[in-house]
GROMACS .gro file of C-alpha atoms in nm:
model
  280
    1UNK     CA    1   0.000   0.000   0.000
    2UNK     CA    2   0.330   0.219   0.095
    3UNK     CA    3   0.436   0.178  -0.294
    4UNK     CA    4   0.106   0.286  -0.412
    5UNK     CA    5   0.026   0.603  -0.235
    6UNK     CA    6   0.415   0.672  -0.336
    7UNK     CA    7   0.327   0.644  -0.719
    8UNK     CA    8  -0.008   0.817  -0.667
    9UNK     CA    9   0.146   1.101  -0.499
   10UNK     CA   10   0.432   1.123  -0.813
   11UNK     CA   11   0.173   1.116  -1.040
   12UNK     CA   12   0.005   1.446  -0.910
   13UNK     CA   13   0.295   1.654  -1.118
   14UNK     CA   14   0.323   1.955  -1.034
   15UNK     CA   15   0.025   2.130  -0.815
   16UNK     CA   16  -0.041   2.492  -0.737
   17UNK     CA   17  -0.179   2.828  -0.633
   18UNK     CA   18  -0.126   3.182  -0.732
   19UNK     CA   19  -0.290   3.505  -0.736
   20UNK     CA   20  -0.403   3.730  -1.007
   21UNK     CA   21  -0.257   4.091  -1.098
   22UNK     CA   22  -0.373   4.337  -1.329
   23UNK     CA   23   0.000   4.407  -1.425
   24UNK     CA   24   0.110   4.083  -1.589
   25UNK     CA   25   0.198   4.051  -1.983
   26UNK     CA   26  -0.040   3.818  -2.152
   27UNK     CA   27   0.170   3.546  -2.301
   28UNK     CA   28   0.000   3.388  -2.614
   29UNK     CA   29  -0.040   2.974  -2.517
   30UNK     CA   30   0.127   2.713  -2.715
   31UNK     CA   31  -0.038   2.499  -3.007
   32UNK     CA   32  -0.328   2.310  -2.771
   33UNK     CA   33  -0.517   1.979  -2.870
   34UNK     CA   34  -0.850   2.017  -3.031
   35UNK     CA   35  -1.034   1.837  -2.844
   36UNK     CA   36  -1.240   1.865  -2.472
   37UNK     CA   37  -1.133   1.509  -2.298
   38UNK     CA   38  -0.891   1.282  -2.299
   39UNK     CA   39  -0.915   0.983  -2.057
   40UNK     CA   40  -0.663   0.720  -2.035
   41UNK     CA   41  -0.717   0.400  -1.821
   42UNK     CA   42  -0.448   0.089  -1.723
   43UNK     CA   43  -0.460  -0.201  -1.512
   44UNK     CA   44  -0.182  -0.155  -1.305
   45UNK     CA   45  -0.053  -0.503  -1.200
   46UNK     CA   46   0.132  -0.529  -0.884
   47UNK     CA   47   0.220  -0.823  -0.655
   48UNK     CA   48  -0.030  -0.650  -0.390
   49UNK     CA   49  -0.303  -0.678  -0.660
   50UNK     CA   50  -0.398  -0.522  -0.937
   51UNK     CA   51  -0.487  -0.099  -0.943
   52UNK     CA   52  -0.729   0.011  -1.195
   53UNK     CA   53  -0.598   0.426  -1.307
   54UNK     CA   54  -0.803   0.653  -1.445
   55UNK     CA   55  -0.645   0.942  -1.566
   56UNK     CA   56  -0.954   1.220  -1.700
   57UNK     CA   57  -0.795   1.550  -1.846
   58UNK     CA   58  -1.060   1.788  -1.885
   59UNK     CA   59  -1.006   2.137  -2.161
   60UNK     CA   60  -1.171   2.436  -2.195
   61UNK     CA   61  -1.121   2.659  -2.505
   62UNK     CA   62  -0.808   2.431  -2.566
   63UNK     CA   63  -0.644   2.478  -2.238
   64UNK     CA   64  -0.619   2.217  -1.992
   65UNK     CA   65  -0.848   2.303  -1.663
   66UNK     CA   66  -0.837   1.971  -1.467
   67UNK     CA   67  -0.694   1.643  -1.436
   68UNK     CA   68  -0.851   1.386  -1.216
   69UNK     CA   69  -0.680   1.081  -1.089
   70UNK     CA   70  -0.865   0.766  -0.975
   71UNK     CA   71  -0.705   0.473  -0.860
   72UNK     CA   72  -0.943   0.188  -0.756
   73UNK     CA   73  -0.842  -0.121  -0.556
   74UNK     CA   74  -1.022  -0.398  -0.327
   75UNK     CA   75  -1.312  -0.245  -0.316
   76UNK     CA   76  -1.171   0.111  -0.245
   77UNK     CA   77  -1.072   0.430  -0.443
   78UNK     CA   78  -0.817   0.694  -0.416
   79UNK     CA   79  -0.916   1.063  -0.626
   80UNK     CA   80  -0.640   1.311  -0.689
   81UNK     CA   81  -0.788   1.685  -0.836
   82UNK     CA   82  -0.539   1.902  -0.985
   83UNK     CA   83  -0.712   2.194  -1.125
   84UNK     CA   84  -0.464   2.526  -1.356
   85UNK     CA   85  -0.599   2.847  -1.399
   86UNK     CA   86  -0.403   3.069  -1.633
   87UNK     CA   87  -0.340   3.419  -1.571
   88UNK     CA   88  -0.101   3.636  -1.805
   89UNK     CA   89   0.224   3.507  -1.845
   90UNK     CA   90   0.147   3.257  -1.523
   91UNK     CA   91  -0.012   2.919  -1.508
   92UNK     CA   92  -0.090   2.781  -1.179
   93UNK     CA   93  -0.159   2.452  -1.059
   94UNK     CA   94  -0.339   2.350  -0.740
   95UNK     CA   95  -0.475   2.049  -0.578
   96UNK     CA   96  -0.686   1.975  -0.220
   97UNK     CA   97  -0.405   1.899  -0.034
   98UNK     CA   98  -0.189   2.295  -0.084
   99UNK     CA   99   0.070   2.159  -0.270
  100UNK     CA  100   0.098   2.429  -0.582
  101UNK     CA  101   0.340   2.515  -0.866
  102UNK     CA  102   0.378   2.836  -1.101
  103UNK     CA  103   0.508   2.766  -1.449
  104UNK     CA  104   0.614   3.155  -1.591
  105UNK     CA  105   0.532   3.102  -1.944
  106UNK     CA  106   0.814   3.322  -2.163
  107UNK     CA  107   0.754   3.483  -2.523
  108UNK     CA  108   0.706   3.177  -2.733
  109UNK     CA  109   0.391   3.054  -2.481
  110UNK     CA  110   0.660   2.762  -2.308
  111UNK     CA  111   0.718   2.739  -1.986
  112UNK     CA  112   1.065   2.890  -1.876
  113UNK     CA  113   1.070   2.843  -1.490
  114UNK     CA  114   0.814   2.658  -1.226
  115UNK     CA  115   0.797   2.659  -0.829
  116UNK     CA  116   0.722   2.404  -0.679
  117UNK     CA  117   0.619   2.389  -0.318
  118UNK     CA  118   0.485   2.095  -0.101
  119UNK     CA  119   0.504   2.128   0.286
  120UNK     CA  120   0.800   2.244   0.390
  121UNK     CA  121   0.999   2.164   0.063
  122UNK     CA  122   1.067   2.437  -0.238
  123UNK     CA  123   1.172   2.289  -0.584
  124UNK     CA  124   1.245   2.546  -0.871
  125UNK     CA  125   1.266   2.415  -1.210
  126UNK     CA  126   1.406   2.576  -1.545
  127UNK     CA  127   1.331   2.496  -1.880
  128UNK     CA  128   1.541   2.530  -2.195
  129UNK     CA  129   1.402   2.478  -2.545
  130UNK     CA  130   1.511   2.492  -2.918
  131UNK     CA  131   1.256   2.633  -3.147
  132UNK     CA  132   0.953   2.478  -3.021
  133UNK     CA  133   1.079   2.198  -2.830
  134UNK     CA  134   1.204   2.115  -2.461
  135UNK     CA  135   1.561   2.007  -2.507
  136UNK     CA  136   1.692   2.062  -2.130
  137UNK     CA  137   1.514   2.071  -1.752
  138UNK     CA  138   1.796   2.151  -1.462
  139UNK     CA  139   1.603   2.143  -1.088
  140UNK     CA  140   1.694   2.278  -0.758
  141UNK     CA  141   1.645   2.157  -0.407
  142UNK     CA  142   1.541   2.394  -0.148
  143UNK     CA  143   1.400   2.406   0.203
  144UNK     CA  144   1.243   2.714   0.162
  145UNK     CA  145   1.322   3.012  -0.033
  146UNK     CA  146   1.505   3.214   0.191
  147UNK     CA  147   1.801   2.990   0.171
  148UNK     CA  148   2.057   2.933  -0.139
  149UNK     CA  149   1.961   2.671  -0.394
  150UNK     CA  150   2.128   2.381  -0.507
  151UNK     CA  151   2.110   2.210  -0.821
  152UNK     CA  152   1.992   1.894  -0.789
  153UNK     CA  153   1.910   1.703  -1.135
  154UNK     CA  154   1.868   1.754  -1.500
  155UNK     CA  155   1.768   1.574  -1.805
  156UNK     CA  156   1.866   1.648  -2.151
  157UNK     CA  157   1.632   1.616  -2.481
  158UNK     CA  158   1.749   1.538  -2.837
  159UNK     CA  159   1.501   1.612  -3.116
  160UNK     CA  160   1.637   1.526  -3.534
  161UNK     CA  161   1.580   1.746  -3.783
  162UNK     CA  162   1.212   1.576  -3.836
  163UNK     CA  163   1.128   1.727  -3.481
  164UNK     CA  164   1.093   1.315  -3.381
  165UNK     CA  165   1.255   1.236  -3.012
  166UNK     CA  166   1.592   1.083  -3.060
  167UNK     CA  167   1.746   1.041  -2.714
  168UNK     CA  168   1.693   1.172  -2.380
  169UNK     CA  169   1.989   1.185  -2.075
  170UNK     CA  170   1.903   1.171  -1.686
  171UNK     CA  171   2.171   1.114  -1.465
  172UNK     CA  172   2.427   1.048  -1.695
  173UNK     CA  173   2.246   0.724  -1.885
  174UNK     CA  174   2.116   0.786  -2.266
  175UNK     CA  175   1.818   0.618  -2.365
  176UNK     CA  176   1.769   0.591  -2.744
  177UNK     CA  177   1.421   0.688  -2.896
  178UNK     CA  178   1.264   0.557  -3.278
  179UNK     CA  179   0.997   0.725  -3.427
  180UNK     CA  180   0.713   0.551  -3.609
  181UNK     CA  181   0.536   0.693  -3.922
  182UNK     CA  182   0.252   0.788  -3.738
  183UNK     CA  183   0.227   1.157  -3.730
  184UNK     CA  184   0.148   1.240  -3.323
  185UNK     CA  185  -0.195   1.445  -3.422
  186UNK     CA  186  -0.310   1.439  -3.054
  187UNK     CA  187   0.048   1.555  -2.925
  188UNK     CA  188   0.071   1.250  -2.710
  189UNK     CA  189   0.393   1.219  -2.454
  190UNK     CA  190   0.603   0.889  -2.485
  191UNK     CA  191   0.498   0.671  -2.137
  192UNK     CA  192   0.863   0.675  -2.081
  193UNK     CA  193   0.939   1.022  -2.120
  194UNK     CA  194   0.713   1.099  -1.857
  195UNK     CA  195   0.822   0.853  -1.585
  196UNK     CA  196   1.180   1.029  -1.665
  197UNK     CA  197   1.266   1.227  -1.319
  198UNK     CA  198   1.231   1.518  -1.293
  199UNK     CA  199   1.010   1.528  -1.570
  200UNK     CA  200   0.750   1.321  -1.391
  201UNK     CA  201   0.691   1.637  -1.170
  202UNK     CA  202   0.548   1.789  -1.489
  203UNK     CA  203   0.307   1.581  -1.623
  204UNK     CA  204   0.010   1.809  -1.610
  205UNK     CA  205   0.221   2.085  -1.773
  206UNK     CA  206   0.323   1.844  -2.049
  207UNK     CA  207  -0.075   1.744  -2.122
  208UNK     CA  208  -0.107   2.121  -2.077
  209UNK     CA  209   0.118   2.213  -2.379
  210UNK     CA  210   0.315   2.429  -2.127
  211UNK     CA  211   0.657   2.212  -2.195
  212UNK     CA  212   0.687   2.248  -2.620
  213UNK     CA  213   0.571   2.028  -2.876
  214UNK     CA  214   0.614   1.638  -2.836
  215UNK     CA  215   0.788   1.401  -3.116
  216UNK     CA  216   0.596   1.494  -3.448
  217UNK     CA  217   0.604   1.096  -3.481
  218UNK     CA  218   0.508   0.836  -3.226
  219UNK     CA  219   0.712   0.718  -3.052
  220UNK     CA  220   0.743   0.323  -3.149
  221UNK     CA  221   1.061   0.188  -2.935
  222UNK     CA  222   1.341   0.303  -2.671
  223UNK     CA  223   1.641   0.140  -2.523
  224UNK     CA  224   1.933   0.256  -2.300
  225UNK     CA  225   2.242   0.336  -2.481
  226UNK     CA  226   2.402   0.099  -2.221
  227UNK     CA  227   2.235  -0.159  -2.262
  228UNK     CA  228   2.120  -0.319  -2.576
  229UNK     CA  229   1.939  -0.613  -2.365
  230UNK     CA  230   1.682  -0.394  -2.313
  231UNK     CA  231   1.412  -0.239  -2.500
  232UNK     CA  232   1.048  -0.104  -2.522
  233UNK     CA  233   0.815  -0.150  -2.806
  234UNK     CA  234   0.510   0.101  -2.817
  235UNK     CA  235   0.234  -0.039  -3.057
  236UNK     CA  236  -0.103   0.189  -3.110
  237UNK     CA  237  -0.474   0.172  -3.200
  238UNK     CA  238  -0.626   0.397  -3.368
  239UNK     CA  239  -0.946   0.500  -3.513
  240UNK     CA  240  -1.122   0.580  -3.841
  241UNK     CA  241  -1.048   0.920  -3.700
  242UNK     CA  242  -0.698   0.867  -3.667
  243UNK     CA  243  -0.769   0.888  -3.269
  244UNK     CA  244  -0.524   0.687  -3.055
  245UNK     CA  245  -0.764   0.420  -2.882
  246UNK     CA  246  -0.514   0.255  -2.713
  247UNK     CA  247  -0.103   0.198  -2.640
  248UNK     CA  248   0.098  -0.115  -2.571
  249UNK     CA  249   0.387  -0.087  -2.401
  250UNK     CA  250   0.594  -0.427  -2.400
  251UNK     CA  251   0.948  -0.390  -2.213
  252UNK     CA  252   1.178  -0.664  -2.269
  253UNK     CA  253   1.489  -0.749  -2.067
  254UNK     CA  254   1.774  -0.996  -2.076
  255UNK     CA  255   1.985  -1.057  -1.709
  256UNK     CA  256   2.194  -1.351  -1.551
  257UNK     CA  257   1.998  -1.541  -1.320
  258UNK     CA  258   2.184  -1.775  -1.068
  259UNK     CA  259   1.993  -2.085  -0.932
  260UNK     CA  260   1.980  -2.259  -0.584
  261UNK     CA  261   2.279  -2.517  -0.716
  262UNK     CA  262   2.514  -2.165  -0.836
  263UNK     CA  263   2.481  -2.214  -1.192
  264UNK     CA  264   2.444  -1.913  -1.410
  265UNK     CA  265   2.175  -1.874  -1.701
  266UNK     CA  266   2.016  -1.583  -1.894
  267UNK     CA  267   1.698  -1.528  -1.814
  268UNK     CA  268   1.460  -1.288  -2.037
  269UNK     CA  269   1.173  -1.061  -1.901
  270UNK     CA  270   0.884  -0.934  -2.085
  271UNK     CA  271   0.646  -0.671  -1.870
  272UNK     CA  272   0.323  -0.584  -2.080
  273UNK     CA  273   0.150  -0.236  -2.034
  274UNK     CA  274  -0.180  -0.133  -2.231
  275UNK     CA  275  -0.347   0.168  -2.150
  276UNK     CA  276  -0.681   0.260  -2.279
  277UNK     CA  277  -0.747   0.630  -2.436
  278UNK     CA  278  -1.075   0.786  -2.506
  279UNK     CA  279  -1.009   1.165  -2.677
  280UNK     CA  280  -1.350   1.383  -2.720
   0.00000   0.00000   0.00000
Protein backbone atom coordinates (compact mmCIF):
# COMPACT_ATOMS: atom_id res chain seq x y z
CA UNK A 1 0.00 0.00 0.00
CA UNK A 2 3.30 2.19 0.95
CA UNK A 3 4.36 1.78 -2.94
CA UNK A 4 1.06 2.86 -4.12
CA UNK A 5 0.26 6.03 -2.35
CA UNK A 6 4.15 6.72 -3.36
CA UNK A 7 3.27 6.44 -7.19
CA UNK A 8 -0.08 8.17 -6.67
CA UNK A 9 1.46 11.01 -4.99
CA UNK A 10 4.32 11.23 -8.13
CA UNK A 11 1.73 11.16 -10.40
CA UNK A 12 0.05 14.46 -9.10
CA UNK A 13 2.95 16.54 -11.18
CA UNK A 14 3.23 19.55 -10.34
CA UNK A 15 0.25 21.30 -8.15
CA UNK A 16 -0.41 24.92 -7.37
CA UNK A 17 -1.79 28.28 -6.33
CA UNK A 18 -1.26 31.82 -7.32
CA UNK A 19 -2.90 35.05 -7.36
CA UNK A 20 -4.03 37.30 -10.07
CA UNK A 21 -2.57 40.91 -10.98
CA UNK A 22 -3.73 43.37 -13.29
CA UNK A 23 0.00 44.07 -14.25
CA UNK A 24 1.10 40.83 -15.89
CA UNK A 25 1.98 40.51 -19.83
CA UNK A 26 -0.40 38.18 -21.52
CA UNK A 27 1.70 35.46 -23.01
CA UNK A 28 0.00 33.88 -26.14
CA UNK A 29 -0.40 29.74 -25.17
CA UNK A 30 1.27 27.13 -27.15
CA UNK A 31 -0.38 24.99 -30.07
CA UNK A 32 -3.28 23.10 -27.71
CA UNK A 33 -5.17 19.79 -28.70
CA UNK A 34 -8.50 20.17 -30.31
CA UNK A 35 -10.34 18.37 -28.44
CA UNK A 36 -12.40 18.65 -24.72
CA UNK A 37 -11.33 15.09 -22.98
CA UNK A 38 -8.91 12.82 -22.99
CA UNK A 39 -9.15 9.83 -20.57
CA UNK A 40 -6.63 7.20 -20.35
CA UNK A 41 -7.17 4.00 -18.21
CA UNK A 42 -4.48 0.89 -17.23
CA UNK A 43 -4.60 -2.01 -15.12
CA UNK A 44 -1.82 -1.55 -13.05
CA UNK A 45 -0.53 -5.03 -12.00
CA UNK A 46 1.32 -5.29 -8.84
CA UNK A 47 2.20 -8.23 -6.55
CA UNK A 48 -0.30 -6.50 -3.90
CA UNK A 49 -3.03 -6.78 -6.60
CA UNK A 50 -3.98 -5.22 -9.37
CA UNK A 51 -4.87 -0.99 -9.43
CA UNK A 52 -7.29 0.11 -11.95
CA UNK A 53 -5.98 4.26 -13.07
CA UNK A 54 -8.03 6.53 -14.45
CA UNK A 55 -6.45 9.42 -15.66
CA UNK A 56 -9.54 12.20 -17.00
CA UNK A 57 -7.95 15.50 -18.46
CA UNK A 58 -10.60 17.88 -18.85
CA UNK A 59 -10.06 21.37 -21.61
CA UNK A 60 -11.71 24.36 -21.95
CA UNK A 61 -11.21 26.59 -25.05
CA UNK A 62 -8.08 24.31 -25.66
CA UNK A 63 -6.44 24.78 -22.38
CA UNK A 64 -6.19 22.17 -19.92
CA UNK A 65 -8.48 23.03 -16.63
CA UNK A 66 -8.37 19.71 -14.67
CA UNK A 67 -6.94 16.43 -14.36
CA UNK A 68 -8.51 13.86 -12.16
CA UNK A 69 -6.80 10.81 -10.89
CA UNK A 70 -8.65 7.66 -9.75
CA UNK A 71 -7.05 4.73 -8.60
CA UNK A 72 -9.43 1.88 -7.56
CA UNK A 73 -8.42 -1.21 -5.56
CA UNK A 74 -10.22 -3.98 -3.27
CA UNK A 75 -13.12 -2.45 -3.16
CA UNK A 76 -11.71 1.11 -2.45
CA UNK A 77 -10.72 4.30 -4.43
CA UNK A 78 -8.17 6.94 -4.16
CA UNK A 79 -9.16 10.63 -6.26
CA UNK A 80 -6.40 13.11 -6.89
CA UNK A 81 -7.88 16.85 -8.36
CA UNK A 82 -5.39 19.02 -9.85
CA UNK A 83 -7.12 21.94 -11.25
CA UNK A 84 -4.64 25.26 -13.56
CA UNK A 85 -5.99 28.47 -13.99
CA UNK A 86 -4.03 30.69 -16.33
CA UNK A 87 -3.40 34.19 -15.71
CA UNK A 88 -1.01 36.36 -18.05
CA UNK A 89 2.24 35.07 -18.45
CA UNK A 90 1.47 32.57 -15.23
CA UNK A 91 -0.12 29.19 -15.08
CA UNK A 92 -0.90 27.81 -11.79
CA UNK A 93 -1.59 24.52 -10.59
CA UNK A 94 -3.39 23.50 -7.40
CA UNK A 95 -4.75 20.49 -5.78
CA UNK A 96 -6.86 19.75 -2.20
CA UNK A 97 -4.05 18.99 -0.34
CA UNK A 98 -1.89 22.95 -0.84
CA UNK A 99 0.70 21.59 -2.70
CA UNK A 100 0.98 24.29 -5.82
CA UNK A 101 3.40 25.15 -8.66
CA UNK A 102 3.78 28.36 -11.01
CA UNK A 103 5.08 27.66 -14.49
CA UNK A 104 6.14 31.55 -15.91
CA UNK A 105 5.32 31.02 -19.44
CA UNK A 106 8.14 33.22 -21.63
CA UNK A 107 7.54 34.83 -25.23
CA UNK A 108 7.06 31.77 -27.33
CA UNK A 109 3.91 30.54 -24.81
CA UNK A 110 6.60 27.62 -23.08
CA UNK A 111 7.18 27.39 -19.86
CA UNK A 112 10.65 28.90 -18.76
CA UNK A 113 10.70 28.43 -14.90
CA UNK A 114 8.14 26.58 -12.26
CA UNK A 115 7.97 26.59 -8.29
CA UNK A 116 7.22 24.04 -6.79
CA UNK A 117 6.19 23.89 -3.18
CA UNK A 118 4.85 20.95 -1.01
CA UNK A 119 5.04 21.28 2.86
CA UNK A 120 8.00 22.44 3.90
CA UNK A 121 9.99 21.64 0.63
CA UNK A 122 10.67 24.37 -2.38
CA UNK A 123 11.72 22.89 -5.84
CA UNK A 124 12.45 25.46 -8.71
CA UNK A 125 12.66 24.15 -12.10
CA UNK A 126 14.06 25.76 -15.45
CA UNK A 127 13.31 24.96 -18.80
CA UNK A 128 15.41 25.30 -21.95
CA UNK A 129 14.02 24.78 -25.45
CA UNK A 130 15.11 24.92 -29.18
CA UNK A 131 12.56 26.33 -31.47
CA UNK A 132 9.53 24.78 -30.21
CA UNK A 133 10.79 21.98 -28.30
CA UNK A 134 12.04 21.15 -24.61
CA UNK A 135 15.61 20.07 -25.07
CA UNK A 136 16.92 20.62 -21.30
CA UNK A 137 15.14 20.71 -17.52
CA UNK A 138 17.96 21.51 -14.62
CA UNK A 139 16.03 21.43 -10.88
CA UNK A 140 16.94 22.78 -7.58
CA UNK A 141 16.45 21.57 -4.07
CA UNK A 142 15.41 23.94 -1.48
CA UNK A 143 14.00 24.06 2.03
CA UNK A 144 12.43 27.14 1.62
CA UNK A 145 13.22 30.12 -0.33
CA UNK A 146 15.05 32.14 1.91
CA UNK A 147 18.01 29.90 1.71
CA UNK A 148 20.57 29.33 -1.39
CA UNK A 149 19.61 26.71 -3.94
CA UNK A 150 21.28 23.81 -5.07
CA UNK A 151 21.10 22.10 -8.21
CA UNK A 152 19.92 18.94 -7.89
CA UNK A 153 19.10 17.03 -11.35
CA UNK A 154 18.68 17.54 -15.00
CA UNK A 155 17.68 15.74 -18.05
CA UNK A 156 18.66 16.48 -21.51
CA UNK A 157 16.32 16.16 -24.81
CA UNK A 158 17.49 15.38 -28.37
CA UNK A 159 15.01 16.12 -31.16
CA UNK A 160 16.37 15.26 -35.34
CA UNK A 161 15.80 17.46 -37.83
CA UNK A 162 12.12 15.76 -38.36
CA UNK A 163 11.28 17.27 -34.81
CA UNK A 164 10.93 13.15 -33.81
CA UNK A 165 12.55 12.36 -30.12
CA UNK A 166 15.92 10.83 -30.60
CA UNK A 167 17.46 10.41 -27.14
CA UNK A 168 16.93 11.72 -23.80
CA UNK A 169 19.89 11.85 -20.75
CA UNK A 170 19.03 11.71 -16.86
CA UNK A 171 21.71 11.14 -14.65
CA UNK A 172 24.27 10.48 -16.95
CA UNK A 173 22.46 7.24 -18.85
CA UNK A 174 21.16 7.86 -22.66
CA UNK A 175 18.18 6.18 -23.65
CA UNK A 176 17.69 5.91 -27.44
CA UNK A 177 14.21 6.88 -28.96
CA UNK A 178 12.64 5.57 -32.78
CA UNK A 179 9.97 7.25 -34.27
CA UNK A 180 7.13 5.51 -36.09
CA UNK A 181 5.36 6.93 -39.22
CA UNK A 182 2.52 7.88 -37.38
CA UNK A 183 2.27 11.57 -37.30
CA UNK A 184 1.48 12.40 -33.23
CA UNK A 185 -1.95 14.45 -34.22
CA UNK A 186 -3.10 14.39 -30.54
CA UNK A 187 0.48 15.55 -29.25
CA UNK A 188 0.71 12.50 -27.10
CA UNK A 189 3.93 12.19 -24.54
CA UNK A 190 6.03 8.89 -24.85
CA UNK A 191 4.98 6.71 -21.37
CA UNK A 192 8.63 6.75 -20.81
CA UNK A 193 9.39 10.22 -21.20
CA UNK A 194 7.13 10.99 -18.57
CA UNK A 195 8.22 8.53 -15.85
CA UNK A 196 11.80 10.29 -16.65
CA UNK A 197 12.66 12.27 -13.19
CA UNK A 198 12.31 15.18 -12.93
CA UNK A 199 10.10 15.28 -15.70
CA UNK A 200 7.50 13.21 -13.91
CA UNK A 201 6.91 16.37 -11.70
CA UNK A 202 5.48 17.89 -14.89
CA UNK A 203 3.07 15.81 -16.23
CA UNK A 204 0.10 18.09 -16.10
CA UNK A 205 2.21 20.85 -17.73
CA UNK A 206 3.23 18.44 -20.49
CA UNK A 207 -0.75 17.44 -21.22
CA UNK A 208 -1.07 21.21 -20.77
CA UNK A 209 1.18 22.13 -23.79
CA UNK A 210 3.15 24.29 -21.27
CA UNK A 211 6.57 22.12 -21.95
CA UNK A 212 6.87 22.48 -26.20
CA UNK A 213 5.71 20.28 -28.76
CA UNK A 214 6.14 16.38 -28.36
CA UNK A 215 7.88 14.01 -31.16
CA UNK A 216 5.96 14.94 -34.48
CA UNK A 217 6.04 10.96 -34.81
CA UNK A 218 5.08 8.36 -32.26
CA UNK A 219 7.12 7.18 -30.52
CA UNK A 220 7.43 3.23 -31.49
CA UNK A 221 10.61 1.88 -29.35
CA UNK A 222 13.41 3.03 -26.71
CA UNK A 223 16.41 1.40 -25.23
CA UNK A 224 19.33 2.56 -23.00
CA UNK A 225 22.42 3.36 -24.81
CA UNK A 226 24.02 0.99 -22.21
CA UNK A 227 22.35 -1.59 -22.62
CA UNK A 228 21.20 -3.19 -25.76
CA UNK A 229 19.39 -6.13 -23.65
CA UNK A 230 16.82 -3.94 -23.13
CA UNK A 231 14.12 -2.39 -25.00
CA UNK A 232 10.48 -1.04 -25.22
CA UNK A 233 8.15 -1.50 -28.06
CA UNK A 234 5.10 1.01 -28.17
CA UNK A 235 2.34 -0.39 -30.57
CA UNK A 236 -1.03 1.89 -31.10
CA UNK A 237 -4.74 1.72 -32.00
CA UNK A 238 -6.26 3.97 -33.68
CA UNK A 239 -9.46 5.00 -35.13
CA UNK A 240 -11.22 5.80 -38.41
CA UNK A 241 -10.48 9.20 -37.00
CA UNK A 242 -6.98 8.67 -36.67
CA UNK A 243 -7.69 8.88 -32.69
CA UNK A 244 -5.24 6.87 -30.55
CA UNK A 245 -7.64 4.20 -28.82
CA UNK A 246 -5.14 2.55 -27.13
CA UNK A 247 -1.03 1.98 -26.40
CA UNK A 248 0.98 -1.15 -25.71
CA UNK A 249 3.87 -0.87 -24.01
CA UNK A 250 5.94 -4.27 -24.00
CA UNK A 251 9.48 -3.90 -22.13
CA UNK A 252 11.78 -6.64 -22.69
CA UNK A 253 14.89 -7.49 -20.67
CA UNK A 254 17.74 -9.96 -20.76
CA UNK A 255 19.85 -10.57 -17.09
CA UNK A 256 21.94 -13.51 -15.51
CA UNK A 257 19.98 -15.41 -13.20
CA UNK A 258 21.84 -17.75 -10.68
CA UNK A 259 19.93 -20.85 -9.32
CA UNK A 260 19.80 -22.59 -5.84
CA UNK A 261 22.79 -25.17 -7.16
CA UNK A 262 25.14 -21.65 -8.36
CA UNK A 263 24.81 -22.14 -11.92
CA UNK A 264 24.44 -19.13 -14.10
CA UNK A 265 21.75 -18.74 -17.01
CA UNK A 266 20.16 -15.83 -18.94
CA UNK A 267 16.98 -15.28 -18.14
CA UNK A 268 14.60 -12.88 -20.37
CA UNK A 269 11.73 -10.61 -19.01
CA UNK A 270 8.84 -9.34 -20.85
CA UNK A 271 6.46 -6.71 -18.70
CA UNK A 272 3.23 -5.84 -20.80
CA UNK A 273 1.50 -2.36 -20.34
CA UNK A 274 -1.80 -1.33 -22.31
CA UNK A 275 -3.47 1.68 -21.50
CA UNK A 276 -6.81 2.60 -22.79
CA UNK A 277 -7.47 6.30 -24.36
CA UNK A 278 -10.75 7.86 -25.06
CA UNK A 279 -10.09 11.65 -26.77
CA UNK A 280 -13.50 13.83 -27.20
Amino acid sequence: MNKLLYCFFLSFSVIATSACTDDKEERELPPAPDFSLMILKENLHSDGGDVLRTDTYVYDNNKLTTHTTLQEFYGQSLTHETTLSYSGNEVTLADENGNTAIYILGSAGYATECTYKLSDQVRKYTFTYSGEYLTRIDEEDRKSEEINSTPYSSVELAYDDNGNLSHIIANGLQTNYQAGNTENLYQLPCLQVCETYPLSFHNDAIYAGLLGRQSKHLIIGNTPEENKEEYTKYTYELDENEKPTEIIAKTTSTGTVIDINGDAYDETKTDTRTIGITIE
